[in-house]
Short mmCIF file of C-alpha atoms in Angstrom, two decimals:
data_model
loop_
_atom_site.label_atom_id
_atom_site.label_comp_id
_atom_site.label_asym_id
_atom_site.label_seq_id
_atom_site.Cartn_x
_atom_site.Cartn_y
_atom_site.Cartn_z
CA UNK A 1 -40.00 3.54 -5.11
CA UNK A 2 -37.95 2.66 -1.80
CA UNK A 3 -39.19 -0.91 -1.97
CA UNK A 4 -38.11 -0.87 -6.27
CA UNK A 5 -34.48 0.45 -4.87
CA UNK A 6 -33.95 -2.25 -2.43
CA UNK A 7 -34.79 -4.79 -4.53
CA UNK A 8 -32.47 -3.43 -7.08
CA UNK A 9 -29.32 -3.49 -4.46
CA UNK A 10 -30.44 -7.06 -3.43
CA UNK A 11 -30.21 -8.11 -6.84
CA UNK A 12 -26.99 -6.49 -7.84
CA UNK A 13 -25.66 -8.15 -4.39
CA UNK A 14 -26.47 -11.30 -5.58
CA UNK A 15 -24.99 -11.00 -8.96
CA UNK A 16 -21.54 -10.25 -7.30
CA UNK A 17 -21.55 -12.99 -5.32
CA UNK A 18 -23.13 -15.17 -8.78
CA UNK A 19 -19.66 -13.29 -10.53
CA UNK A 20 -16.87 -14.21 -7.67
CA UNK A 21 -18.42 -17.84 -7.36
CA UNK A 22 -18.16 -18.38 -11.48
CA UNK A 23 -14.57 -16.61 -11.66
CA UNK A 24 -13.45 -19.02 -8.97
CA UNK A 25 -14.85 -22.01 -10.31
CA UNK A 26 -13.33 -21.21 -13.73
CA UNK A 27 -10.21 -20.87 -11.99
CA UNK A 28 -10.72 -24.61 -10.26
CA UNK A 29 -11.67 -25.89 -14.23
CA UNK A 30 -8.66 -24.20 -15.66
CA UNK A 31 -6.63 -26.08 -12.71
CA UNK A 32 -8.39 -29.58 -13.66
CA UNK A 33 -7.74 -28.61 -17.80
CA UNK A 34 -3.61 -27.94 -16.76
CA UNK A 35 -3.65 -31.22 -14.42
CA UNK A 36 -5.79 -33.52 -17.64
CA UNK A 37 -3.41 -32.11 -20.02
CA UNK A 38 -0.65 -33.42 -18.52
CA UNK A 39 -2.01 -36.99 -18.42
CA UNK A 40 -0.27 -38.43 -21.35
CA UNK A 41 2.71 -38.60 -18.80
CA UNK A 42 2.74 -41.46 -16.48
CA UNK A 43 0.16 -40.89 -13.64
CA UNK A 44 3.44 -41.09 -11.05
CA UNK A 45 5.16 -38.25 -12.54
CA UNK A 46 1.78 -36.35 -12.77
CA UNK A 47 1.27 -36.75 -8.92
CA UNK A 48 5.28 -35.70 -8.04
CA UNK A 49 4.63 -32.43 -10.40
CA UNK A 50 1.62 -31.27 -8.15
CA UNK A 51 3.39 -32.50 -4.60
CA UNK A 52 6.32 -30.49 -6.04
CA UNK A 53 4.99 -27.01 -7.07
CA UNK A 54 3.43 -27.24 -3.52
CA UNK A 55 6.84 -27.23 -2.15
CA UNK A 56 7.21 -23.61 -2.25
CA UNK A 57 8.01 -20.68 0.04
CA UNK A 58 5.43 -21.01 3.07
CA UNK A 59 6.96 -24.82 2.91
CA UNK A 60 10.27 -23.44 3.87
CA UNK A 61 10.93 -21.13 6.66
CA UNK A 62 14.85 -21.04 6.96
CA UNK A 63 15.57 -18.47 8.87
CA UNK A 64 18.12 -16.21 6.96
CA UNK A 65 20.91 -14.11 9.59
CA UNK A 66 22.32 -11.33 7.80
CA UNK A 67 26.36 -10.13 8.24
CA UNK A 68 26.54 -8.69 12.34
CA UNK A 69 23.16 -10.42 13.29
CA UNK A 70 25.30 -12.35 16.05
CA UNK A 71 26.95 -9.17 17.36
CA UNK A 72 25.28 -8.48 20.46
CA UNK A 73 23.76 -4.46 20.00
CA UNK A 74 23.88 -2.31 22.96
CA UNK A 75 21.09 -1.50 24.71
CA UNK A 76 17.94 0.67 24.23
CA UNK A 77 18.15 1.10 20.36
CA UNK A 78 15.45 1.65 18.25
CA UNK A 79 15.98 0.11 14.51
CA UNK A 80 14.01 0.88 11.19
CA UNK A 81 14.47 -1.80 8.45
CA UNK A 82 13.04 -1.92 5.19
CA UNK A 83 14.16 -4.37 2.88
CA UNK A 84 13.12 -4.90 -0.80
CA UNK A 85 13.14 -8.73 -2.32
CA UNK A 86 12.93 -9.91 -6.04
CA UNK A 87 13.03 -13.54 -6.56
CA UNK A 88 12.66 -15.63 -9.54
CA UNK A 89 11.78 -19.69 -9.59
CA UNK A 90 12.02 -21.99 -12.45
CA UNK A 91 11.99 -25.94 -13.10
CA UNK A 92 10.08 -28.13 -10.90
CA UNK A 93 12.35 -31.06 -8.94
CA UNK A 94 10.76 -33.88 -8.18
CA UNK A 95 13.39 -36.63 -5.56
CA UNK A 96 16.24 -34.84 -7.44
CA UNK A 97 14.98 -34.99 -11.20
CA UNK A 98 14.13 -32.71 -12.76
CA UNK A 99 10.48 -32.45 -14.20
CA UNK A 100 9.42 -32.09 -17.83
CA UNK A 101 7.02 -29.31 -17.37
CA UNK A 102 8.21 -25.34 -17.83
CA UNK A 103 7.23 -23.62 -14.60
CA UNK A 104 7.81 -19.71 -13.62
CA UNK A 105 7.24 -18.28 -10.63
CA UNK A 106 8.18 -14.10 -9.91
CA UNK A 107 7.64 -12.61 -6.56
CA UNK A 108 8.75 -9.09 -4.72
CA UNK A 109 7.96 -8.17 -1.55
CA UNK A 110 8.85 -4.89 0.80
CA UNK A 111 9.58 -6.40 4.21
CA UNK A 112 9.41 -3.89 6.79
CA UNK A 113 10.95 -4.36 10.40
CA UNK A 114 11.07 -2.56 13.62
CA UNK A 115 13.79 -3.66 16.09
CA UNK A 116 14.46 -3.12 19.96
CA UNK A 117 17.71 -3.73 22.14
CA UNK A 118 17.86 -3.86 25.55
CA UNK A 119 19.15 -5.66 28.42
CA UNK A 120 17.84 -8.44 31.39
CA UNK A 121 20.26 -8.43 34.20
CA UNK A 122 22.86 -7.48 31.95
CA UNK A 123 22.24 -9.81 29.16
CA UNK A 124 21.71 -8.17 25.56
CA UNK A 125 18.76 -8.81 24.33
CA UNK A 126 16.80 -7.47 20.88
CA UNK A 127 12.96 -8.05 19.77
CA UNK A 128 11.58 -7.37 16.56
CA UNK A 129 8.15 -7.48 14.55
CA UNK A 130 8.33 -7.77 10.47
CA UNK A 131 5.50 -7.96 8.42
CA UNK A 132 6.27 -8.34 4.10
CA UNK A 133 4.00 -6.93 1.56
CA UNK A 134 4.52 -7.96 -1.60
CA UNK A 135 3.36 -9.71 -5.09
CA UNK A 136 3.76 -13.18 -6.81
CA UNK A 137 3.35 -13.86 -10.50
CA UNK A 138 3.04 -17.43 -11.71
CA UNK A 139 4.17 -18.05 -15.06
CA UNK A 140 4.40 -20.69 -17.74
CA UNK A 141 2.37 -23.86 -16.88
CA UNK A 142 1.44 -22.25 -13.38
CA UNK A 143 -0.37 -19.48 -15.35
CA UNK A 144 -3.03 -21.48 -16.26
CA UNK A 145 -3.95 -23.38 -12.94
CA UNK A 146 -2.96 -19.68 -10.48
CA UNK A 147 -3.84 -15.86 -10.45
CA UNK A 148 -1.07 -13.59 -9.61
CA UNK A 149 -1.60 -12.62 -5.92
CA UNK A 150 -0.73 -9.09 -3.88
CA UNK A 151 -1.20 -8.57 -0.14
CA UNK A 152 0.17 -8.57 2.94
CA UNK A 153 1.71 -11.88 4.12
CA UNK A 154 2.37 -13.34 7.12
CA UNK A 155 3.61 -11.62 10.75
CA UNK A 156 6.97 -12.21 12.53
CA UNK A 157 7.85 -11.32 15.94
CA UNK A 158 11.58 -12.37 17.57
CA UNK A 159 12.89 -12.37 21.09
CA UNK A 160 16.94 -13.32 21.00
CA UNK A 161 19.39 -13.16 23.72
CA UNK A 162 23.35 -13.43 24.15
CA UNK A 163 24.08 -16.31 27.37
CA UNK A 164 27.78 -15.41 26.61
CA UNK A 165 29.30 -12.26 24.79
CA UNK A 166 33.12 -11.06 24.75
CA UNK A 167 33.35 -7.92 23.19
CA UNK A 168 37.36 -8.05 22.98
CA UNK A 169 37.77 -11.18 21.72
CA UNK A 170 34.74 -10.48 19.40
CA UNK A 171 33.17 -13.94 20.60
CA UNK A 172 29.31 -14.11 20.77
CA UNK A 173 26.79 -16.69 21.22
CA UNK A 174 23.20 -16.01 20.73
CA UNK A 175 19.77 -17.81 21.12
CA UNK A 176 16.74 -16.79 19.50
CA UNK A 177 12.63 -17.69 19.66
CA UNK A 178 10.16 -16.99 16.68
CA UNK A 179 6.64 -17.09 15.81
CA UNK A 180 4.79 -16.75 12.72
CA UNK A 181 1.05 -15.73 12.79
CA UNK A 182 -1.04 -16.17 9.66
CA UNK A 183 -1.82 -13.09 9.28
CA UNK A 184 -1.12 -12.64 5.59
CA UNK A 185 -3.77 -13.20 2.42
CA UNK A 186 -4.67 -16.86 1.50
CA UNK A 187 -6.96 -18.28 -0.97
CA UNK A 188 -6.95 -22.38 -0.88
CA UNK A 189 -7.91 -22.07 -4.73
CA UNK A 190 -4.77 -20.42 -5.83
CA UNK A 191 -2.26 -23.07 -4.35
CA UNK A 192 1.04 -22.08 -4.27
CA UNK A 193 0.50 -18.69 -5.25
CA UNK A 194 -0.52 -16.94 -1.45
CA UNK A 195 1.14 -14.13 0.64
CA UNK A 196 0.00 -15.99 4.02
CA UNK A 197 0.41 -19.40 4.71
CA UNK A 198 -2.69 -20.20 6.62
CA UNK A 199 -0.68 -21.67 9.45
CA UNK A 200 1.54 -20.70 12.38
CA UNK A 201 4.67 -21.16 12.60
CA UNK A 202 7.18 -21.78 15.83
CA UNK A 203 11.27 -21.65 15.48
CA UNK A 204 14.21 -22.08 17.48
CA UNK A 205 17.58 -21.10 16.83
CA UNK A 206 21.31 -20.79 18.04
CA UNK A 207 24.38 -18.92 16.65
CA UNK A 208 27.68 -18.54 17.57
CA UNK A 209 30.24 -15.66 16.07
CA UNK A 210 34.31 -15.52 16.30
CA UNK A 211 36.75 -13.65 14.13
CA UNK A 212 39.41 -15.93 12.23
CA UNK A 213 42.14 -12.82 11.74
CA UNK A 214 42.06 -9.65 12.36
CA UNK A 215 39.30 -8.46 9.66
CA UNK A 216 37.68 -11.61 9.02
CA UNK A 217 34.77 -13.61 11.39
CA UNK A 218 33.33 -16.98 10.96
CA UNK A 219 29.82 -17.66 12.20
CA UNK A 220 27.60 -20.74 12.19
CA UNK A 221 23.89 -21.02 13.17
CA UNK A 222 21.64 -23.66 13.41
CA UNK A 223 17.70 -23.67 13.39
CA UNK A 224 14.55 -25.37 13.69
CA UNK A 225 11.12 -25.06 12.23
CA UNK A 226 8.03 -26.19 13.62
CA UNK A 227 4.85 -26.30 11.71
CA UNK A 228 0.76 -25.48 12.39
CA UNK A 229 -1.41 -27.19 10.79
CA UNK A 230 -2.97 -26.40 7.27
CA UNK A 231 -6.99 -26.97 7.06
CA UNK A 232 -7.76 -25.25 3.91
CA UNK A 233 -4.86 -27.08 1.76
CA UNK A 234 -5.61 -27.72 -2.12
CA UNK A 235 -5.06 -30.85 -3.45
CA UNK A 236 -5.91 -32.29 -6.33
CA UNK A 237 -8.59 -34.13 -4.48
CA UNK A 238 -9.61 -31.01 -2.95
CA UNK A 239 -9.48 -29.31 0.38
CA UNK A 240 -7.43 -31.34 3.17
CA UNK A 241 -5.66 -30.59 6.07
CA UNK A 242 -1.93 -30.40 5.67
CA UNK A 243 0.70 -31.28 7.99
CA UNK A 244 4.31 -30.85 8.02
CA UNK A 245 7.39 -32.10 10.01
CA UNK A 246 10.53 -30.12 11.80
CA UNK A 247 12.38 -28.38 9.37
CA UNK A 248 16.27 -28.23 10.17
CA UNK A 249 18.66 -25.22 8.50
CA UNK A 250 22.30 -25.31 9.11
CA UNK A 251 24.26 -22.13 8.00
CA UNK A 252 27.97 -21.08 7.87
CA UNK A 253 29.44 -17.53 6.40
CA UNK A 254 32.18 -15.65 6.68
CA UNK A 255 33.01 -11.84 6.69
CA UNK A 256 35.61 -9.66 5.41
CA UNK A 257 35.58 -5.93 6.96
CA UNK A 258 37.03 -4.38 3.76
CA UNK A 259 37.46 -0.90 6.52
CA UNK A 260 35.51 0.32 9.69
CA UNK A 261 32.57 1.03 7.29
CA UNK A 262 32.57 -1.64 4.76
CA UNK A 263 31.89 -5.34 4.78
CA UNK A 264 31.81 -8.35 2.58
CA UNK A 265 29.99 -11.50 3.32
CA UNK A 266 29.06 -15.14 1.63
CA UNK A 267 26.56 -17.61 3.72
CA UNK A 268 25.96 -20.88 2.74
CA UNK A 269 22.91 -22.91 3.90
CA UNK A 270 21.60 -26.19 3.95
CA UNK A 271 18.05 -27.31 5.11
CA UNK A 272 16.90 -31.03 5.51
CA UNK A 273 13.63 -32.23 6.37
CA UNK A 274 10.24 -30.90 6.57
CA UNK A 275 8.06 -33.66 5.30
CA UNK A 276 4.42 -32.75 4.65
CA UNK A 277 1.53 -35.30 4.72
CA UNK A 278 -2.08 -34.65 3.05
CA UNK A 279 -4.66 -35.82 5.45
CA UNK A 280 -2.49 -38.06 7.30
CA UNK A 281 -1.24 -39.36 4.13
CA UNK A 282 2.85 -39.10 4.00
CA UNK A 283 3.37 -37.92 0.69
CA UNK A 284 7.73 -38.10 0.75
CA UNK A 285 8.50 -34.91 -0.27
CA UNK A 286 11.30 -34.04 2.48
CA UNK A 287 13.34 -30.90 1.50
CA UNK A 288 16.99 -31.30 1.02
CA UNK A 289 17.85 -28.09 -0.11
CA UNK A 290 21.28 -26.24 -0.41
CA UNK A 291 21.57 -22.12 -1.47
CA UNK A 292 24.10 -19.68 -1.30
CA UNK A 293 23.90 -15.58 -0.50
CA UNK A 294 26.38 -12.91 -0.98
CA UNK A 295 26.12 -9.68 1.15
CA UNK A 296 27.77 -6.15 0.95
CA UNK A 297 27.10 -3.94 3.68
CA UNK A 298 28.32 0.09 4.04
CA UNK A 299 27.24 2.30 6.66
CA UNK A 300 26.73 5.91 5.55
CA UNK A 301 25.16 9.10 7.80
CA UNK A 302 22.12 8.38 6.88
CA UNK A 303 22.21 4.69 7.93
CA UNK A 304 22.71 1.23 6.50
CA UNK A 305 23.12 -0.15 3.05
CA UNK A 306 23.30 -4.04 2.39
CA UNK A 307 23.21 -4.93 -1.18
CA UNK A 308 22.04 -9.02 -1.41
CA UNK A 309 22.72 -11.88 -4.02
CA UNK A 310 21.50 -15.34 -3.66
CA UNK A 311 20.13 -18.47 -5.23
CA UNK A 312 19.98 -22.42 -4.78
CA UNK A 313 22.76 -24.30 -5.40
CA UNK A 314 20.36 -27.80 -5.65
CA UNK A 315 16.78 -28.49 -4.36
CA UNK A 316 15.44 -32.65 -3.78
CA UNK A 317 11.88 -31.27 -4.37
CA UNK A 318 10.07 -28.15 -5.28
CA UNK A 319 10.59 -25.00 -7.42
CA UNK A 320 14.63 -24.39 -7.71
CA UNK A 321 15.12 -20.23 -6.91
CA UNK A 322 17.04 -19.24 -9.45
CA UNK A 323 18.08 -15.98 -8.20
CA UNK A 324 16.96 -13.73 -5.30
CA UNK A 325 18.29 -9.79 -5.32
CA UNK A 326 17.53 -7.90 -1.74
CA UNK A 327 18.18 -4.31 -1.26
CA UNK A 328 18.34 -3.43 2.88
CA UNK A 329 18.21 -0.46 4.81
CA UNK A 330 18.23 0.36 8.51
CA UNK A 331 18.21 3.22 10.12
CA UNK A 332 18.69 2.91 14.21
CA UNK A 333 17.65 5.82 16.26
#
């Protein structure tokens, strides 16, 4: 009887593995089916549609500083952030044209933060670790090639200091290091649709801070991305290692203190660069991307509120966000 029983479990083992294998290869022949269809187009366009729906998020790591980021914070702080995103993609660009193929993708995530301030020798100084969970829904012509994914994606951890800070003229600069570990979910046979990116990622970045009146501030910041490499990339070929090159974000916003509690901001960015190649194979798809966001921040006893409104303005290649709603809020302690 003990022998019948293990050869039962061994069995039903085997037939779960037999299941997941099938289910993903059905997955891979629904992918080829989508990518055949399409083939009454012109074999060109066909090749920019699949380079562009790979231009997605884990393709572009601008680094996002919300209204006060620049402020240096005094010392020995502990900060609580949760933040909850909704985004929605639609067409697929292509070198600035726009493709003839309907494309969807949906995402939320809950990014959760924890912060600490302190000083060296005087100098401010903050680090923080954020890790997003979250879920992505592909729709349209993506449903057919891409399951929708949940999980937790990838890890970020940021040192930042202030070289020069002048608290009455409300002057700051700042300097700040991060690093991405792939930490987060990723399947190479669901493409586009992954919480992790598979790949580590390095960034610098700079940003200065000075008011322009007496309740309105100007900052600028300027950052750039470095990339790991990809070895489990899909292509239509199959698996190959993908590369990518510096990625370069330039952003400028200003703020309005409506009172002492009470803030109004609107950021605009612009990121250039970033060209990925396919097993050493360029594949000119540089980003040349430019967004907008629109922030309202209040600060009530029981912490921080920032309300968030953004979207692209115009995208060179890749799925065009056509709106992203973020709900923020931080509790220091």
């Amino acid at each position: 009887m003990l022998i019948r029983l293990k050869m039962f479990s061994k069995q039903c083992i085997l037939a779960k593995r037999r299941r997941k294998l099938l289910m993903r290869n059905l997955r891979l022949h629904m992918r080829d089916f989508v990518f055949k269809g399409l083939d009454i187009l012109p074999a060109r366009m066909l090749t920019s549609f699949i380079l562009a729906i790979s231009l997605f998020s884990h393709d572009v790591y601008a680094i996002d500083l919300q209204p006060g980021d620049i402020v240096a914070p005094p010392p020995d702080l502990n900060v609580i952030q949760s933040a909850y995103q909704i985004s929605k993609r639609g067409d697929t660009y292509s070198n600035d044209k726009k493709l003839p193929y309907s494309t969807q993708l949906s995402s939320s995530q809950l990014q959760l933060r924890y912060t600490h301030t302190f000083e060296i020798e005087a100098v401010p100084s903050v680090f923080y670790v954020q890790t997003p969970i979250g879920y992505m829904h592909p729709g349209k012509a993506l449903s057919s090639a891409y399951k929708p994914e949940a999980g937790v994606g990838d890890t970020t951890m940021v040192y930042a200091f202030w070289p020069y800070v002048n608290r009455e003229e409300k002057r700051y600069w700042a300097l700040g290091a991060y690093l991405t570990l792939p930490t987060g979910h990723y399947d190479p046979s669901n493409g586009v649709v992954n919480m992790g990116g598979n790949r580590s990622t390095y960034a610098l970045q700079t940003g200065y801070q000075m008011p322009l009146g007496q309740d309105v501030s100007w900052m600028t910041a300027l950052d750039a991305v470095w990339f790991g490499d990809n070895s489990e990339f899909m292509s239509k070929t199959g698996i190959v290692a993908k590369t990518q090159a510096v990625l370069y974000t330039l952003q400028n916003g200003l703020s309005y203190d409506i009172n002492l509690k009470t803030t109004v901001s609107a950021v605009y960015f612009y990121t250039a660069g970033g060209e990925t190649a396919l097993g050493g194979a360029a594949q000119s798809d540089e980003t040349q991307l430019q967004r907008y966001q629109l922030s309202l921040a209040s600060k009530f006893s029981f912490g921080k509120l920032v309300l968030q409104y953004g979207a692209d303005l115009s995208t060179k290649n890749g799925l065009i966000e056509d709106s992203r709603i973020i709900v923020r809020y931080l509790k220091a302690f």
